[in-house]
One Martini backbone bead per residue (centre of mass of N, CA, C, O) as a GRO file, in nm:
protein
  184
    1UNK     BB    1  -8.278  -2.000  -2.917
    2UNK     BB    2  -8.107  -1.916  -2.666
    3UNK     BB    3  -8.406  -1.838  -2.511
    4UNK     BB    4  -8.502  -2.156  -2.495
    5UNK     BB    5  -8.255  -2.274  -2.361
    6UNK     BB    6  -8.279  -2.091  -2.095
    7UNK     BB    7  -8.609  -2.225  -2.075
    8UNK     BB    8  -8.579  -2.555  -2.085
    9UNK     BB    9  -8.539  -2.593  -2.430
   10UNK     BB   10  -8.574  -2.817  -2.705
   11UNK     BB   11  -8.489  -2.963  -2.991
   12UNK     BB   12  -8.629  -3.187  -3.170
   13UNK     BB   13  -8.715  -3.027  -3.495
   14UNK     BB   14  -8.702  -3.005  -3.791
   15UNK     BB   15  -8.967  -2.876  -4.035
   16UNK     BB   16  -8.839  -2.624  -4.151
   17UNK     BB   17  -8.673  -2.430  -4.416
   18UNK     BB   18  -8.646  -2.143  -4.572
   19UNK     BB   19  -8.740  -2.313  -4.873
   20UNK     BB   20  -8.981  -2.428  -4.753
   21UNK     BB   21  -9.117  -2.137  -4.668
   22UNK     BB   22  -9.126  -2.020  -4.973
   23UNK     BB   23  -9.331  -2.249  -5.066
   24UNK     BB   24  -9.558  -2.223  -4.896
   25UNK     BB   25  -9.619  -1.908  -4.976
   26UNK     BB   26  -9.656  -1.930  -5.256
   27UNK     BB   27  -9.869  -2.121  -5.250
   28UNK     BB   28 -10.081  -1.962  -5.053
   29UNK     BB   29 -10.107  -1.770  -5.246
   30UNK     BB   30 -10.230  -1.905  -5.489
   31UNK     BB   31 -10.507  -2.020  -5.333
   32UNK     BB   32 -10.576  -1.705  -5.296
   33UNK     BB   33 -10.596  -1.638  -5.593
   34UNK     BB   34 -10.808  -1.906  -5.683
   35UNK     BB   35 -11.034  -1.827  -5.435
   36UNK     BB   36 -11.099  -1.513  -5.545
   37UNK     BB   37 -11.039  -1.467  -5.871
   38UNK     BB   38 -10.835  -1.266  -5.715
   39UNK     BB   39 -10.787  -0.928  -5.585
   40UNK     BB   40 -11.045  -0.821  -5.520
   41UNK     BB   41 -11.129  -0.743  -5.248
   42UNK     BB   42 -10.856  -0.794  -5.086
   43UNK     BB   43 -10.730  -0.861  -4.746
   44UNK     BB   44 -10.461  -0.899  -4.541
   45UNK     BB   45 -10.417  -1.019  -4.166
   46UNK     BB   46 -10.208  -1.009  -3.962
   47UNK     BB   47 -10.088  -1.158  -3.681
   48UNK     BB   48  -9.912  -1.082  -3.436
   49UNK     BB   49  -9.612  -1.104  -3.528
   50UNK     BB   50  -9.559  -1.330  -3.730
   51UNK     BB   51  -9.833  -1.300  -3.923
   52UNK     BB   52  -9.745  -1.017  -4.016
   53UNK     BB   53  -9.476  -1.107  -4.193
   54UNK     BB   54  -9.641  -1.345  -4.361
   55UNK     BB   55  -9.844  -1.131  -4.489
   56UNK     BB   56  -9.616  -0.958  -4.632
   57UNK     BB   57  -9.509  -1.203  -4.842
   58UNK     BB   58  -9.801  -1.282  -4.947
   59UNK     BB   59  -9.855  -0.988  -5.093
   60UNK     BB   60  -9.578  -1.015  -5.265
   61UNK     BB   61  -9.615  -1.245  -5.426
   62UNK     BB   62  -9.929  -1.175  -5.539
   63UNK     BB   63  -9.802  -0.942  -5.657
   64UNK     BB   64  -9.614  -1.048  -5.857
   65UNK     BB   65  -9.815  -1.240  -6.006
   66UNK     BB   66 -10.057  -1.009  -6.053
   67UNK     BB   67  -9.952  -0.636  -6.020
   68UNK     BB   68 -10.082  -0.641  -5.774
   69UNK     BB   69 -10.181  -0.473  -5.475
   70UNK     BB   70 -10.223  -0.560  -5.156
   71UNK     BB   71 -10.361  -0.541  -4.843
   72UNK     BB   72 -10.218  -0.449  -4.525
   73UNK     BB   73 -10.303  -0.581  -4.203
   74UNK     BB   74 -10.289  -0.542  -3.811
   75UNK     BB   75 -10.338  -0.797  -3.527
   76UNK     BB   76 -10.436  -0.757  -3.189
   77UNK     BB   77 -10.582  -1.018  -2.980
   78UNK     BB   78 -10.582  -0.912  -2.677
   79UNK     BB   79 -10.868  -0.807  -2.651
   80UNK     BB   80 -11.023  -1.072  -2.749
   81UNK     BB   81 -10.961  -1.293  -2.533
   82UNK     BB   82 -11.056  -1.519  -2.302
   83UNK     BB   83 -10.902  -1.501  -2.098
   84UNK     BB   84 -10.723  -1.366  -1.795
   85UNK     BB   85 -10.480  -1.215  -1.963
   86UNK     BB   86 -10.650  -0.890  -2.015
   87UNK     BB   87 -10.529  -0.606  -2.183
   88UNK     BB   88 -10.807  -0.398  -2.317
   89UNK     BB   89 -10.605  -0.155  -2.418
   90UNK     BB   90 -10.463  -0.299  -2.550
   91UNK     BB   91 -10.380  -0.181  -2.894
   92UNK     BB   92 -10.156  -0.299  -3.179
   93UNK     BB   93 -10.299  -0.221  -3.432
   94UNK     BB   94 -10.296  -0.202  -3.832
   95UNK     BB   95 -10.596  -0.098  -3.950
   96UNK     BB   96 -10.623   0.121  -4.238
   97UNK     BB   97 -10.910  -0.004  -4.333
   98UNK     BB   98 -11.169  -0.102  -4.485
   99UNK     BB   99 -11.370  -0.429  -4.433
  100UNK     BB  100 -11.615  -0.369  -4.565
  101UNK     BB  101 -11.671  -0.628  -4.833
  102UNK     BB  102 -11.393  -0.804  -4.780
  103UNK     BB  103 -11.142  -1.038  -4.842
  104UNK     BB  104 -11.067  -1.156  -4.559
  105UNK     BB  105 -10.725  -1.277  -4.478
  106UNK     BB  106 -10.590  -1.461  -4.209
  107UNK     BB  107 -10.306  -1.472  -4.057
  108UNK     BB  108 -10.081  -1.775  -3.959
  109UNK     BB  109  -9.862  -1.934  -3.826
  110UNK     BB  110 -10.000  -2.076  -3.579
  111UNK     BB  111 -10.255  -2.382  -3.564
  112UNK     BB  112 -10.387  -2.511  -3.224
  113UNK     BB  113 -10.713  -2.462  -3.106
  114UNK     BB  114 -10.845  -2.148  -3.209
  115UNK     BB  115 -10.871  -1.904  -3.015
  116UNK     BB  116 -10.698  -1.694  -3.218
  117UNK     BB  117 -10.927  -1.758  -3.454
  118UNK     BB  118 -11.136  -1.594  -3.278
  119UNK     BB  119 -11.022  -1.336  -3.165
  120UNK     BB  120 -10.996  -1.228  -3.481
  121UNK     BB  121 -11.304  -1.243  -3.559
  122UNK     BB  122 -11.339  -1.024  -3.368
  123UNK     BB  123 -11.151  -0.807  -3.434
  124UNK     BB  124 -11.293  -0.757  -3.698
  125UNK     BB  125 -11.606  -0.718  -3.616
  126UNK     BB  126 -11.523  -0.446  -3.484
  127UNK     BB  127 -11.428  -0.294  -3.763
  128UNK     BB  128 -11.641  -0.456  -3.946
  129UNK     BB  129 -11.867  -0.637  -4.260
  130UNK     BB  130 -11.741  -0.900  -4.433
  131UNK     BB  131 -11.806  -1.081  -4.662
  132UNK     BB  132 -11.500  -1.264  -4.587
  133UNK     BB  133 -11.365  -1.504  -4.410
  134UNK     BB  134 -11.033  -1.621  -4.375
  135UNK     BB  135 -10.761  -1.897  -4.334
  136UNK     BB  136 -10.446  -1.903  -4.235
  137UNK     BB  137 -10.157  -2.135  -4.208
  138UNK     BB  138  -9.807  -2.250  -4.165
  139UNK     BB  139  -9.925  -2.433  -3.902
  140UNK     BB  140 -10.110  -2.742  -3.825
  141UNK     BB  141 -10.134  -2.918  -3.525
  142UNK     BB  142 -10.419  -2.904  -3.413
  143UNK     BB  143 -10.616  -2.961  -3.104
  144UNK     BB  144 -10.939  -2.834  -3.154
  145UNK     BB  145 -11.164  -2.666  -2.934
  146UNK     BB  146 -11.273  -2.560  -3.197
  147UNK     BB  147 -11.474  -2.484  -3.497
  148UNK     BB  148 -11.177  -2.452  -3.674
  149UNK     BB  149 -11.036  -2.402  -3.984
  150UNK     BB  150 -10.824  -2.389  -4.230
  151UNK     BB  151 -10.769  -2.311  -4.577
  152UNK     BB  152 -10.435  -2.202  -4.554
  153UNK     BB  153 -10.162  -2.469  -4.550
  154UNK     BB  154  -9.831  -2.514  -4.534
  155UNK     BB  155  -9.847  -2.733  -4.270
  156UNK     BB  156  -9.916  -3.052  -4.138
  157UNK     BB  157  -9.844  -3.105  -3.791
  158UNK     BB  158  -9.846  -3.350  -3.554
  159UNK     BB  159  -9.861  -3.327  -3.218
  160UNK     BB  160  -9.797  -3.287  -2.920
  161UNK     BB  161  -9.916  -3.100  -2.613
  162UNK     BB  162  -9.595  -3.088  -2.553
  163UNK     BB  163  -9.535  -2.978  -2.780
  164UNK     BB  164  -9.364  -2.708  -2.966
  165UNK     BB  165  -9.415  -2.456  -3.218
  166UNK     BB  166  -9.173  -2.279  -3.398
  167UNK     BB  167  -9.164  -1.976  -3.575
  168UNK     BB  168  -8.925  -1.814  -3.761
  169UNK     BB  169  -8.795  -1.483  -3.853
  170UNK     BB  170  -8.602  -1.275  -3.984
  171UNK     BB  171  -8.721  -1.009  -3.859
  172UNK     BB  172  -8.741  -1.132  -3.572
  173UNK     BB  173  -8.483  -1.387  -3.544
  174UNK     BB  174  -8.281  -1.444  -3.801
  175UNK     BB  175  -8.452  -1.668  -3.917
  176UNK     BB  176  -8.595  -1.941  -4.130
  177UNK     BB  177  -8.805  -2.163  -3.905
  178UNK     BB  178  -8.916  -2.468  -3.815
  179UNK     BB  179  -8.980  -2.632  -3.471
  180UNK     BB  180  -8.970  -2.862  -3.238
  181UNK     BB  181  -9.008  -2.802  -2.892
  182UNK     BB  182  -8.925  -2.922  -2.562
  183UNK     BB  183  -8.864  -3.005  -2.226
  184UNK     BB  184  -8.601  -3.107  -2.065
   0.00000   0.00000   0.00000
């Protein structure tokens, strides 16, 4: 937070706390059980950094309810970014699993243009070819450029362009919550 104040953005609203996200990861794991039809052949990719995250608690959620492990691995979707700002050499994945044949839910914190989960389907595309892919999100804050939605998500959350949605998370943050900020 400290460092968002540094850069001259201010907390407009606090939009989840803790137990609010734990009640969204809750239901995104359940709708992912039931859309799966179970764990067979499933596996999640986080979007590095906080997509990462949350997969790895969607994952242990699963994993409670039905008994069973989900694999999980991280995507860096810098190489595959459309704009001009790409180090193509730059590359921390770490799908150490084969995907093709499985289905696979792409987790990220906050969907907003789409151009990330776009990003992200070419990263899996370049790995081998699953089933299915799926995506989560912890926030849809809407404004797509692209023709893609989320499957699952924790919360629609109207936005204007001009705020932004940061999503913390104690592993990353220091704590869970999710806030809208703008420029002040």
């Amino acid at each position: 937070m400290e460092e968002l104040k540094r850069e001259g953005f201010r907390v407009k609203a606090e939009i989840l706390d803790e137990s609010a996200i734990e009640r969204a990861i809750a239901r995104i794991s359940f709708e992912i059980i039931e859309r799966n039809k179970g764990t067979d052949n499933l596996c999640l990719v986080g979007l590095y950094s906080r997509g990462a995250v949350l997969a790895k608690r969607i994952a242990a959620k699963i994993s409670e309810n039905e008994g069973q492990e989900v694999t999980v691995g991280t995507l860096d979707i810098t190489p595959f970014r459309d704009d001009d700002k790409i180090d193509r050499a730059a590359d921390s994945s770490k799908i150490d699993f084969d995907i093709t044949g499985k289905h696979v839910v792409i987790i990220d914190d906050v969907i907003f243009t789409g151009r990330t989960a776009r990003a992200a389907i070419d990263g899996l595309l370049a790995r081998g070819r699953p089933t299915e892919i799926q995506l989560a999100a912890l926030i849809d804050r809407g404004h797509r450029e692209l023709p893609i939605r989320a499957d699952y998500i924790g919360k629609n959350l109207p936005t204007s362009r001009g705020e932004k949605v940061c999503v913390m998370v104690r592993e990353i943050d220091g704590c869970d919550k999710v806030v809208i900020i703008e420029k002040e």
